[in-house]
mmCIF file of C-alpha atoms in Angstrom:
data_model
loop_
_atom_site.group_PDB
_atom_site.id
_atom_site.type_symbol
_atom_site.label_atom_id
_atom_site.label_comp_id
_atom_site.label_asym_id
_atom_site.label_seq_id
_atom_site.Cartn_x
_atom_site.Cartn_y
_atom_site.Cartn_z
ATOM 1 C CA UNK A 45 168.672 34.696 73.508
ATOM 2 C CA UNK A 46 165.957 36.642 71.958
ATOM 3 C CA UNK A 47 163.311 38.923 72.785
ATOM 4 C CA UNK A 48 160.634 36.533 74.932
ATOM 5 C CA UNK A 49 163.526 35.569 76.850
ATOM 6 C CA UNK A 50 164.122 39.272 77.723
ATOM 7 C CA UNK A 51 161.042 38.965 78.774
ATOM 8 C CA UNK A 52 161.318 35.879 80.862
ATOM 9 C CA UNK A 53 164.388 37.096 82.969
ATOM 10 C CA UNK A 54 162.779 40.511 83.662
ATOM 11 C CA UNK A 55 159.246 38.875 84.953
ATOM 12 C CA UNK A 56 161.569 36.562 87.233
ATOM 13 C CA UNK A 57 163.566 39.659 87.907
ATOM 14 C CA UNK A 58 160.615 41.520 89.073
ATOM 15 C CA UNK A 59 158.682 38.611 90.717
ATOM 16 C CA UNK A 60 161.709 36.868 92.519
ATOM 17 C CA UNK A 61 159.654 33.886 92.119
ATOM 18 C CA UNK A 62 159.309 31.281 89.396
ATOM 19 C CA UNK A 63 154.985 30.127 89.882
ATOM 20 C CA UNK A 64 153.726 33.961 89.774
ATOM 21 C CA UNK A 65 156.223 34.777 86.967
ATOM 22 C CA UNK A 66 154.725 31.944 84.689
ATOM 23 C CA UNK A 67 151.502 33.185 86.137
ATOM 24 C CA UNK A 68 152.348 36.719 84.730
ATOM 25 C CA UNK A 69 153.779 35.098 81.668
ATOM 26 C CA UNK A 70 150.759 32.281 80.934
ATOM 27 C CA UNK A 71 153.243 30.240 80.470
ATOM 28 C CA UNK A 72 153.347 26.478 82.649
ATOM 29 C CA UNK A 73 155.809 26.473 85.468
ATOM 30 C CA UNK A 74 157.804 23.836 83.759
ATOM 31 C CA UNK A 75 157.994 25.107 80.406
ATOM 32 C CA UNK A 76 159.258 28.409 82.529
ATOM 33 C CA UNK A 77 162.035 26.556 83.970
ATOM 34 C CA UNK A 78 162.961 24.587 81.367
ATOM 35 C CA UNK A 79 163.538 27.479 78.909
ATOM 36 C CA UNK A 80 166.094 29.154 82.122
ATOM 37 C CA UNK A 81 167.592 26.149 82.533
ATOM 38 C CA UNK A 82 168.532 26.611 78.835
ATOM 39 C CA UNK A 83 169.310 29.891 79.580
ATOM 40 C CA UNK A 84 171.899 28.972 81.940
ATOM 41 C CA UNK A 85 173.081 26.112 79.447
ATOM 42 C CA UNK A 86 173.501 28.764 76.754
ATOM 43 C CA UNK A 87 175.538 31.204 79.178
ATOM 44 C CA UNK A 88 177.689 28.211 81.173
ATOM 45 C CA UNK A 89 176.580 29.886 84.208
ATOM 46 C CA UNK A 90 174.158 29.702 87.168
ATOM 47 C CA UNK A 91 171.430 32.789 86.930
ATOM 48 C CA UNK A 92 169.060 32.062 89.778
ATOM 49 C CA UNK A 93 169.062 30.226 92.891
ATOM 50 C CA UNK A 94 166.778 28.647 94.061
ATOM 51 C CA UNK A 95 165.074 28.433 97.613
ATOM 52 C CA UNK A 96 162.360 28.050 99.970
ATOM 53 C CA UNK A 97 161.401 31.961 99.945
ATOM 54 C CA UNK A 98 161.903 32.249 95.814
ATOM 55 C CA UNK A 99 164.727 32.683 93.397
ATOM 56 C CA UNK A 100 167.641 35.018 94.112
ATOM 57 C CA UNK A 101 169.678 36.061 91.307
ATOM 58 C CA UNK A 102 173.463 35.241 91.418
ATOM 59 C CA UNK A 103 175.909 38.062 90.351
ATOM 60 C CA UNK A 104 176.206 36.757 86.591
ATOM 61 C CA UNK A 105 172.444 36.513 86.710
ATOM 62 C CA UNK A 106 171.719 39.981 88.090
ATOM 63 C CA UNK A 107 174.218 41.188 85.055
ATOM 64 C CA UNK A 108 172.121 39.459 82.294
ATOM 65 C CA UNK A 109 168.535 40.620 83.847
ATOM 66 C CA UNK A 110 170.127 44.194 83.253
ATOM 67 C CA UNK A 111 171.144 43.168 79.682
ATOM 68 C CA UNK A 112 167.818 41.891 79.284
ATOM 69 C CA UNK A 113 165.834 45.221 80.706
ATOM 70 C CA UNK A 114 168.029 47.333 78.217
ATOM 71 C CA UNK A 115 167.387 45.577 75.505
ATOM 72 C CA UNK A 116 163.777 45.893 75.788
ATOM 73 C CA UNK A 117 164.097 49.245 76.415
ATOM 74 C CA UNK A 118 165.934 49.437 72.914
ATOM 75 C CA UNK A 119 163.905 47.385 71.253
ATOM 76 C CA UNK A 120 160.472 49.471 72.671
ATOM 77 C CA UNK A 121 162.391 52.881 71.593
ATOM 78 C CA UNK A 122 163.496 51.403 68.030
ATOM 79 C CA UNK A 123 159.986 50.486 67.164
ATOM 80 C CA UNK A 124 158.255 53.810 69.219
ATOM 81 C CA UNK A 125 160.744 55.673 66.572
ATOM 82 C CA UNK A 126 159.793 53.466 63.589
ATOM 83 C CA UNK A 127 155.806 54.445 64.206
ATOM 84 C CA UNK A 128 156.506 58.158 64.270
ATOM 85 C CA UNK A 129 158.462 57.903 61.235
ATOM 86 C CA UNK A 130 154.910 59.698 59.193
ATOM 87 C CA UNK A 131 153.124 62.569 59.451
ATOM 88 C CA UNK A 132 150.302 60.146 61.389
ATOM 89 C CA UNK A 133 150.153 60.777 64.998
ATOM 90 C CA UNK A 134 149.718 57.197 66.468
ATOM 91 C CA UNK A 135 152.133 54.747 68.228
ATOM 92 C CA UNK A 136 152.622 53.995 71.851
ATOM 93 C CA UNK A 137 151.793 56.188 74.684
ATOM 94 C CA UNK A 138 153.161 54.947 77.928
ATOM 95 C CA UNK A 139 151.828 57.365 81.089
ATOM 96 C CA UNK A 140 152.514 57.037 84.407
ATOM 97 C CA UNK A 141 149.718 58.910 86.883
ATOM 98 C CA UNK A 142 148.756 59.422 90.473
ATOM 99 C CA UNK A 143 146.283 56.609 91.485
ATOM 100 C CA UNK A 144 143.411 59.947 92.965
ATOM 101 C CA UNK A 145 144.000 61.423 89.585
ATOM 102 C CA UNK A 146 143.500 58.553 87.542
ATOM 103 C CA UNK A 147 140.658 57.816 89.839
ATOM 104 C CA UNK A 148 139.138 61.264 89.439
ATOM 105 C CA UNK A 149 140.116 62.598 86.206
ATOM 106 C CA UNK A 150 142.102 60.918 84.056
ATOM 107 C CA UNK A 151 139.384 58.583 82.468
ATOM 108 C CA UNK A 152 137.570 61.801 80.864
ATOM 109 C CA UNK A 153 141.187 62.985 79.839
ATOM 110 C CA UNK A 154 141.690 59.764 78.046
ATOM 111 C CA UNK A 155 138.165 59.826 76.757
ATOM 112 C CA UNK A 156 138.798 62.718 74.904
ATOM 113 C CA UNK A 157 142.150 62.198 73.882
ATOM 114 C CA UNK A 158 141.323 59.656 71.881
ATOM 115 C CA UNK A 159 138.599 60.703 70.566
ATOM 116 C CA UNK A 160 141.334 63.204 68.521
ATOM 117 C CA UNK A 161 144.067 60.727 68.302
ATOM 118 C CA UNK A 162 142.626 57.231 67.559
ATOM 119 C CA UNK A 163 145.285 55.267 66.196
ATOM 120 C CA UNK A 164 147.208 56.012 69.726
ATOM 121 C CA UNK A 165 147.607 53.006 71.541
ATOM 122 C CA UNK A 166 147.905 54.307 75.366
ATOM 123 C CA UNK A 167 148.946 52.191 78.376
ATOM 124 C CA UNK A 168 148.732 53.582 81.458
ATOM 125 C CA UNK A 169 150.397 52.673 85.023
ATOM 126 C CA UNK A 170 149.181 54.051 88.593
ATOM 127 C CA UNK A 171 150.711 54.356 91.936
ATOM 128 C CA UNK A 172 151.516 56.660 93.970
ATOM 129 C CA UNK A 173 153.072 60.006 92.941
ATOM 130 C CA UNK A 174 156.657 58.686 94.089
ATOM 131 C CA UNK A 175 156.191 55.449 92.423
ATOM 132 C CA UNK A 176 155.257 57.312 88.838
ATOM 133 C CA UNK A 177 158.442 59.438 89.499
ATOM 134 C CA UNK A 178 160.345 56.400 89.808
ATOM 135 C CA UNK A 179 158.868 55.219 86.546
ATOM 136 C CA UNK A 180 159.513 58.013 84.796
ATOM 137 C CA UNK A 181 163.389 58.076 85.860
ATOM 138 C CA UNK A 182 163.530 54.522 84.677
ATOM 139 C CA UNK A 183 162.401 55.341 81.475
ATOM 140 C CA UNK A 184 159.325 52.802 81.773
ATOM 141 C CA UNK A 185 156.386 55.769 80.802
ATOM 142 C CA UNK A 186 156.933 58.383 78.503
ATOM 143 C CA UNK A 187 154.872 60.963 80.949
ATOM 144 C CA UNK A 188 154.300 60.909 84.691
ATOM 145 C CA UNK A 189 150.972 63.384 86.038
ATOM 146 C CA UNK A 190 152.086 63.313 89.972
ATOM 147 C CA UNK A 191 150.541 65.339 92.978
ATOM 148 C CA UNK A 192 153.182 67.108 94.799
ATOM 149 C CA UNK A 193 156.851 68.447 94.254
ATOM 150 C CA UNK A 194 159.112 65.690 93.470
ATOM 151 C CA UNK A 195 162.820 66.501 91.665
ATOM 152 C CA UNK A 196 162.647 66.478 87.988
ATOM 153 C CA UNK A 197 165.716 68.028 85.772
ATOM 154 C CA UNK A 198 163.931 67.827 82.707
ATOM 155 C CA UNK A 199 160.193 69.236 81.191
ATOM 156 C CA UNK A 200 157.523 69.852 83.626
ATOM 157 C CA UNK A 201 153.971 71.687 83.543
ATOM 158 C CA UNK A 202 151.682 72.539 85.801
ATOM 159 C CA UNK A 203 148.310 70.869 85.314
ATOM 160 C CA UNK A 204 146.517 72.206 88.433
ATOM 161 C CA UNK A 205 146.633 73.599 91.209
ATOM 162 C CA UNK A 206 143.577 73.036 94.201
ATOM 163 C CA UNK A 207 143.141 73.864 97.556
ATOM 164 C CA UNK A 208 143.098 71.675 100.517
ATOM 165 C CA UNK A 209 140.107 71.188 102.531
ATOM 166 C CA UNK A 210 138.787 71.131 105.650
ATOM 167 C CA UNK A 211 135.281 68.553 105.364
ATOM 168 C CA UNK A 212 132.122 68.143 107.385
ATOM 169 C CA UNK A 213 129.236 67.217 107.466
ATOM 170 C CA UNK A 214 128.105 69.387 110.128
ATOM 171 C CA UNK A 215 129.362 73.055 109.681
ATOM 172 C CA UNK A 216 132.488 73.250 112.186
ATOM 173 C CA UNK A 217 132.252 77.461 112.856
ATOM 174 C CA UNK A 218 135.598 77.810 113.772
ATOM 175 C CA UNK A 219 138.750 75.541 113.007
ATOM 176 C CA UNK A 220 139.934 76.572 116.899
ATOM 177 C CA UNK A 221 137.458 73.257 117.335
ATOM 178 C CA UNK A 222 139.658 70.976 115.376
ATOM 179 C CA UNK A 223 141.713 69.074 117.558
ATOM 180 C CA UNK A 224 138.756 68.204 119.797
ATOM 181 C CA UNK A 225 136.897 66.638 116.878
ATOM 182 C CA UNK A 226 136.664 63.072 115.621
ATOM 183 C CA UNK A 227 139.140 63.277 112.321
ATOM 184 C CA UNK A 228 138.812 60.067 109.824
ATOM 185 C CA UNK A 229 142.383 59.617 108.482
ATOM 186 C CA UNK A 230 143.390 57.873 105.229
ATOM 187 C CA UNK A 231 146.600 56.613 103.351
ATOM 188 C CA UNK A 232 148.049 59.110 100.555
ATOM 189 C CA UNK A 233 151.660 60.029 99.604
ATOM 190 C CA UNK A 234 154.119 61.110 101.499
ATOM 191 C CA UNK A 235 154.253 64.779 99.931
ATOM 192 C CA UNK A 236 150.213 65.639 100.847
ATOM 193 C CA UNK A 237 151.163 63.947 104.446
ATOM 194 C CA UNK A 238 154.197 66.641 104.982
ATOM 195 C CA UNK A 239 151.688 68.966 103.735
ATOM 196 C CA UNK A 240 149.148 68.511 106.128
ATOM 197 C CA UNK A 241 151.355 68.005 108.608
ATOM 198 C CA UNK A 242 152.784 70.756 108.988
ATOM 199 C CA UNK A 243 149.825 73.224 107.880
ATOM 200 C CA UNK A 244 148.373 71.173 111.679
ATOM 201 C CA UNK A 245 151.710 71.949 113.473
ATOM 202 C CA UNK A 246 152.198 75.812 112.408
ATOM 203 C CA UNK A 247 148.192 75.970 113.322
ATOM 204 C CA UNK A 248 147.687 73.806 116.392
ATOM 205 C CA UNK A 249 149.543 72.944 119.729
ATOM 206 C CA UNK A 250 147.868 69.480 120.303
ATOM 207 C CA UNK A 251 147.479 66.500 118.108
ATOM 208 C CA UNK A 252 143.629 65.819 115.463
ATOM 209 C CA UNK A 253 142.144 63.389 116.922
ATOM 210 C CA UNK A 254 141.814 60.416 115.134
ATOM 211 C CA UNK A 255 139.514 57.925 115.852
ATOM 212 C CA UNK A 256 139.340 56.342 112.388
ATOM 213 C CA UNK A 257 142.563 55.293 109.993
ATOM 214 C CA UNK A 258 141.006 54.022 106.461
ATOM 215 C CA UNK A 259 143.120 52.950 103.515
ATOM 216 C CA UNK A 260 141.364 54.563 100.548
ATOM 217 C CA UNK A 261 140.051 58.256 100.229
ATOM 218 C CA UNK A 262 137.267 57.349 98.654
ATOM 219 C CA UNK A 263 136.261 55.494 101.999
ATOM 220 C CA UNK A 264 137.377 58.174 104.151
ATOM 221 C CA UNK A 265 134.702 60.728 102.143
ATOM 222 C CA UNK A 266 132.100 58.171 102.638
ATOM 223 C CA UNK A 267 132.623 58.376 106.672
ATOM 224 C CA UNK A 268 132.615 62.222 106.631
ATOM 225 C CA UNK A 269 128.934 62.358 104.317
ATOM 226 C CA UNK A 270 127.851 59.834 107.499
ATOM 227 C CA UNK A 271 128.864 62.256 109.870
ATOM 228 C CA UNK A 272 131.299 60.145 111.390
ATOM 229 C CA UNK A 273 133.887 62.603 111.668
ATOM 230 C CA UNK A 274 135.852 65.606 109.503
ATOM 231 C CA UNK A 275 138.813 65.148 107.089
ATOM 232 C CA UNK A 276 141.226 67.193 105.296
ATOM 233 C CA UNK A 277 140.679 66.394 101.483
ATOM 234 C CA UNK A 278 142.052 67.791 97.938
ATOM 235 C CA UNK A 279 139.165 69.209 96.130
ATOM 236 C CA UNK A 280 139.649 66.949 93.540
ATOM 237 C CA UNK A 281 138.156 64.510 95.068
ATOM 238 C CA UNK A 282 134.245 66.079 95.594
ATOM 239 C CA UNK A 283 131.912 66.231 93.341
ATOM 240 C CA UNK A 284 129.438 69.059 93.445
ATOM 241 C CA UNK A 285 126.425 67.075 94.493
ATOM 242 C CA UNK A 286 128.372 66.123 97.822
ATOM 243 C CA UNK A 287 126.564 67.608 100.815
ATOM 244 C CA UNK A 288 129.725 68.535 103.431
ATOM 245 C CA UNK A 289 130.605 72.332 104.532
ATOM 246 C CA UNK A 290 133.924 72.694 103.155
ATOM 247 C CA UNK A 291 136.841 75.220 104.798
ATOM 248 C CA UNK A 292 139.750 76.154 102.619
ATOM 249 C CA UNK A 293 142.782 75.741 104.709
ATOM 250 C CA UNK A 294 144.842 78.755 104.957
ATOM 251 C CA UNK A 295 148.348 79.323 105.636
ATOM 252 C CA UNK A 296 149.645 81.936 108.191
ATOM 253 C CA UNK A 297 149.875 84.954 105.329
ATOM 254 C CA UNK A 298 146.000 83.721 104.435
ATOM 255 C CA UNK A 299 147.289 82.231 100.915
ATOM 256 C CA UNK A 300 145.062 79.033 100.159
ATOM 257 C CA UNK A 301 147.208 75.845 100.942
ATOM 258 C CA UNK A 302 146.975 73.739 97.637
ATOM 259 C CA UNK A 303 147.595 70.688 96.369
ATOM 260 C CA UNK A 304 149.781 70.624 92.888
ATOM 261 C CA UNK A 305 149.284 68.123 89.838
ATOM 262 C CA UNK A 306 152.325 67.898 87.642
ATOM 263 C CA UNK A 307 153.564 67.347 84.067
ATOM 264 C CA UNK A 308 156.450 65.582 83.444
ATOM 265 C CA UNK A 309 158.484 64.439 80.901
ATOM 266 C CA UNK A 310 161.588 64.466 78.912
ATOM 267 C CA UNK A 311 161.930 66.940 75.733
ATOM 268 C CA UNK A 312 163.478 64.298 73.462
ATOM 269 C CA UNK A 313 160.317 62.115 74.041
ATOM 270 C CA UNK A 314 158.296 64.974 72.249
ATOM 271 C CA UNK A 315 159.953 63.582 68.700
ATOM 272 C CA UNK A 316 157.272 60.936 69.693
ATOM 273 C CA UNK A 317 154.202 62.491 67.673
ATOM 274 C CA UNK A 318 151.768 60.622 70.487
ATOM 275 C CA UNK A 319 153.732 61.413 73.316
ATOM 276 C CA UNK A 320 153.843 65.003 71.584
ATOM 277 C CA UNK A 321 150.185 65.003 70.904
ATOM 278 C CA UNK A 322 149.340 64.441 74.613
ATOM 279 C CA UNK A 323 151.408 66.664 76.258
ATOM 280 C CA UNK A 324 150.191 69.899 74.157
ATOM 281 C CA UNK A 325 146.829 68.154 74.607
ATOM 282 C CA UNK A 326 146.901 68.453 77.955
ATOM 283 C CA UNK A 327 148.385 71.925 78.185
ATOM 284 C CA UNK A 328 145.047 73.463 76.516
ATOM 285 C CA UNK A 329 142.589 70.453 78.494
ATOM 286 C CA UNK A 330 140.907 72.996 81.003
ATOM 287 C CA UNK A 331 140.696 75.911 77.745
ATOM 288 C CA UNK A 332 138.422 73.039 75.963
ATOM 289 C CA UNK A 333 135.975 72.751 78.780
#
C-alpha cells in the first residue's frame, strides 16, 4: 500500500461512490476497482460494500481510510518541513477562506502576495466560514480567514472589522419603515444570520418582509440597484461606484453593528516560512495600501 492508494481510499472515502471517485481521480472505473479489489486481497478483508445508493465502508474499511488520511497528512507535513529546511521562503501554502471574502478580496491579497513570495505555491479552499473552521481543525489548510466568531484555542488576528448595512436604492428616511418594505433575502452563514437576527428582534416587533429569497449575495445586490427591494449587506461587498443610500445599523447603545473577518491558525505552523510569510503579510496588508 503506497501513497496513490492513500489517495484512492480517501477519494472513495469522501465520494462514497466508486464512478465520481475515478472521475476525481482520472482514473477508468475499472482500473479503480480493480486496484481496491487488490486492496482488499492485500488486507484479507472486505473494505467497501457495495450497493445501489454507493459504497459504504465496512468497519475494517473505515479503519484503513483513517490510516490512509494520516498518512497523507504525514507525508504532506514531512515534505512541507523538508521545503522550509533554507533560508528561501517557498513551499506549500494551504488557506482556507470565506467564499464573500475570497469573492471580494482575497484575489488582490493573493495578487500581491506573490508578487513578494514567488516560489510559494498556494492552494486555496472556500466555503463557508464554518466549513473553513472545520478545515482548519482537521488540519487540511494551514490558515482559515472566516467572517464571524467561531471557537479557536490557538492563534487568531483580526483582519477587519465592517459595519452592517442597511441598502436602498431609494433613500428609506427612517428605519421605523422597515418591516413594511419589500426586503430581498439571501443565503450566508449561520453567524451573520444570528447577527441580523437578532439586531431585527431587539429593533422591531413584527417580521421584514420578504418577498424575495436569492441564493448568492451578489444577486441579492443586483435586485436592490433595480429597486426591487432593500437588504442588509456587509460593506464588503459594495464597491464605491454602487448607487444605493446606505444606513449603518446601530445597536441599542448606538455602537455600529459589524461584521468580523478572522485570522486563524496554529503557532507551530509559523516554522512554515510560507505559512509564516503570509500571516505577517497579512497583518501589515491594509498599512501597504
Amino acid at each position: 500500500m503506497d501513497e496513490k492508494d492513500w489517495v484512492i481510499l480517501q477519494t472513495i472515502f469522501q465520494e462514497r461512490n466508486i464512478s465520481k471517485a475515478a472521475e476525481k481521480l482520472y482514473i477508468s472505473q475499472p482500473a479503480l476497482t480493480y486496484r481496491l479489489q487488490q486492496l482488499e486481497r492485500e488486507f484479507g478483508t472486505m473494505i467497501v460494500a457495495r450497493g445501489k445508493r454507493g459504497v459504504e465502508f465496512t468497519a475494517q474499511g473505515e479503519y484503513i481510510a483513517q490510516y490512509a488520511r494520516n498518512m497523507i497528512l504525514q507525508l504532506r507535513n514531512t515534505k512541507e518541513f523538508v521545503q522550509n529546511m533554507d533560508k528561501e521562503i517557498r513551499g506549500v501554502l494551504r488557506i482556507g477562506v470565506s467564499g464573500i471574502f475570497a469573492r471580494y478580496e482575497l484575489p488582490a491579497i493573493l495578487k500581491e502576495f506573490i508578487n513578494h513570495y514567488p516560489n510559494v505555491e498556494v492552494n486555496v479552499k472556500t466555503g463557508w466560514s464554518a466549513e473553513i473552521n472545520h478545515l482548519l481543525h482537521k488540519e487540511e489548510v494551514h490558515v482559515g480567514i472566516v467572517r464571524g466568531n467561531y471557537i479557536w484555542q490557538e492563534e487568531k488576528y483580526l483582519f477587519r472589522e465592517e459595519p452592517m448595512l442597511i441598502v436602498s436604492q431609494k433613500q428609506i428616511k427612517n428605519i421605523k419603515e422597515l418591516p413594511s418594505l419589500p426586503r430581498v433575502n439571501y443565503e450566508t452563514d449561520q453567524t451573520q444570520k444570528t447577527l441580523i437576527d437578532n439586531w431585527w428582534q431587539e429593533t422591531f416587533d413584527h417580521p421584514p418582509t420578504v418577498t424575495m429569497e436569492v441564493d448568492r449575495i451578489d444577486t441579492c445586490k443586483e435586485m436592490v440597484l433595480m429597486g426591487l427591494g432593500y437588504a442588509i449587506l456587509p460593506s464588503i461587498c459594495l464597491k464605491k461606484e454602487d448607487d444605493v443610500h446606505k444606513i449603518i445599523l446601530t445597536k441599542k447603545n448606538k455602537e455600529p453593528l459589524k461584521r468580523n473577518t478572522w485570522l486563524l491558525y496554529r503557532e507551530r505552523s509559523l516554522s512554515l516560512s510560507a505559512v509564516h510569510a503570509f500571516v505577517d503579510f497579512l497583518k501589515e496588508y491594509d498599512n501597504m495600501k
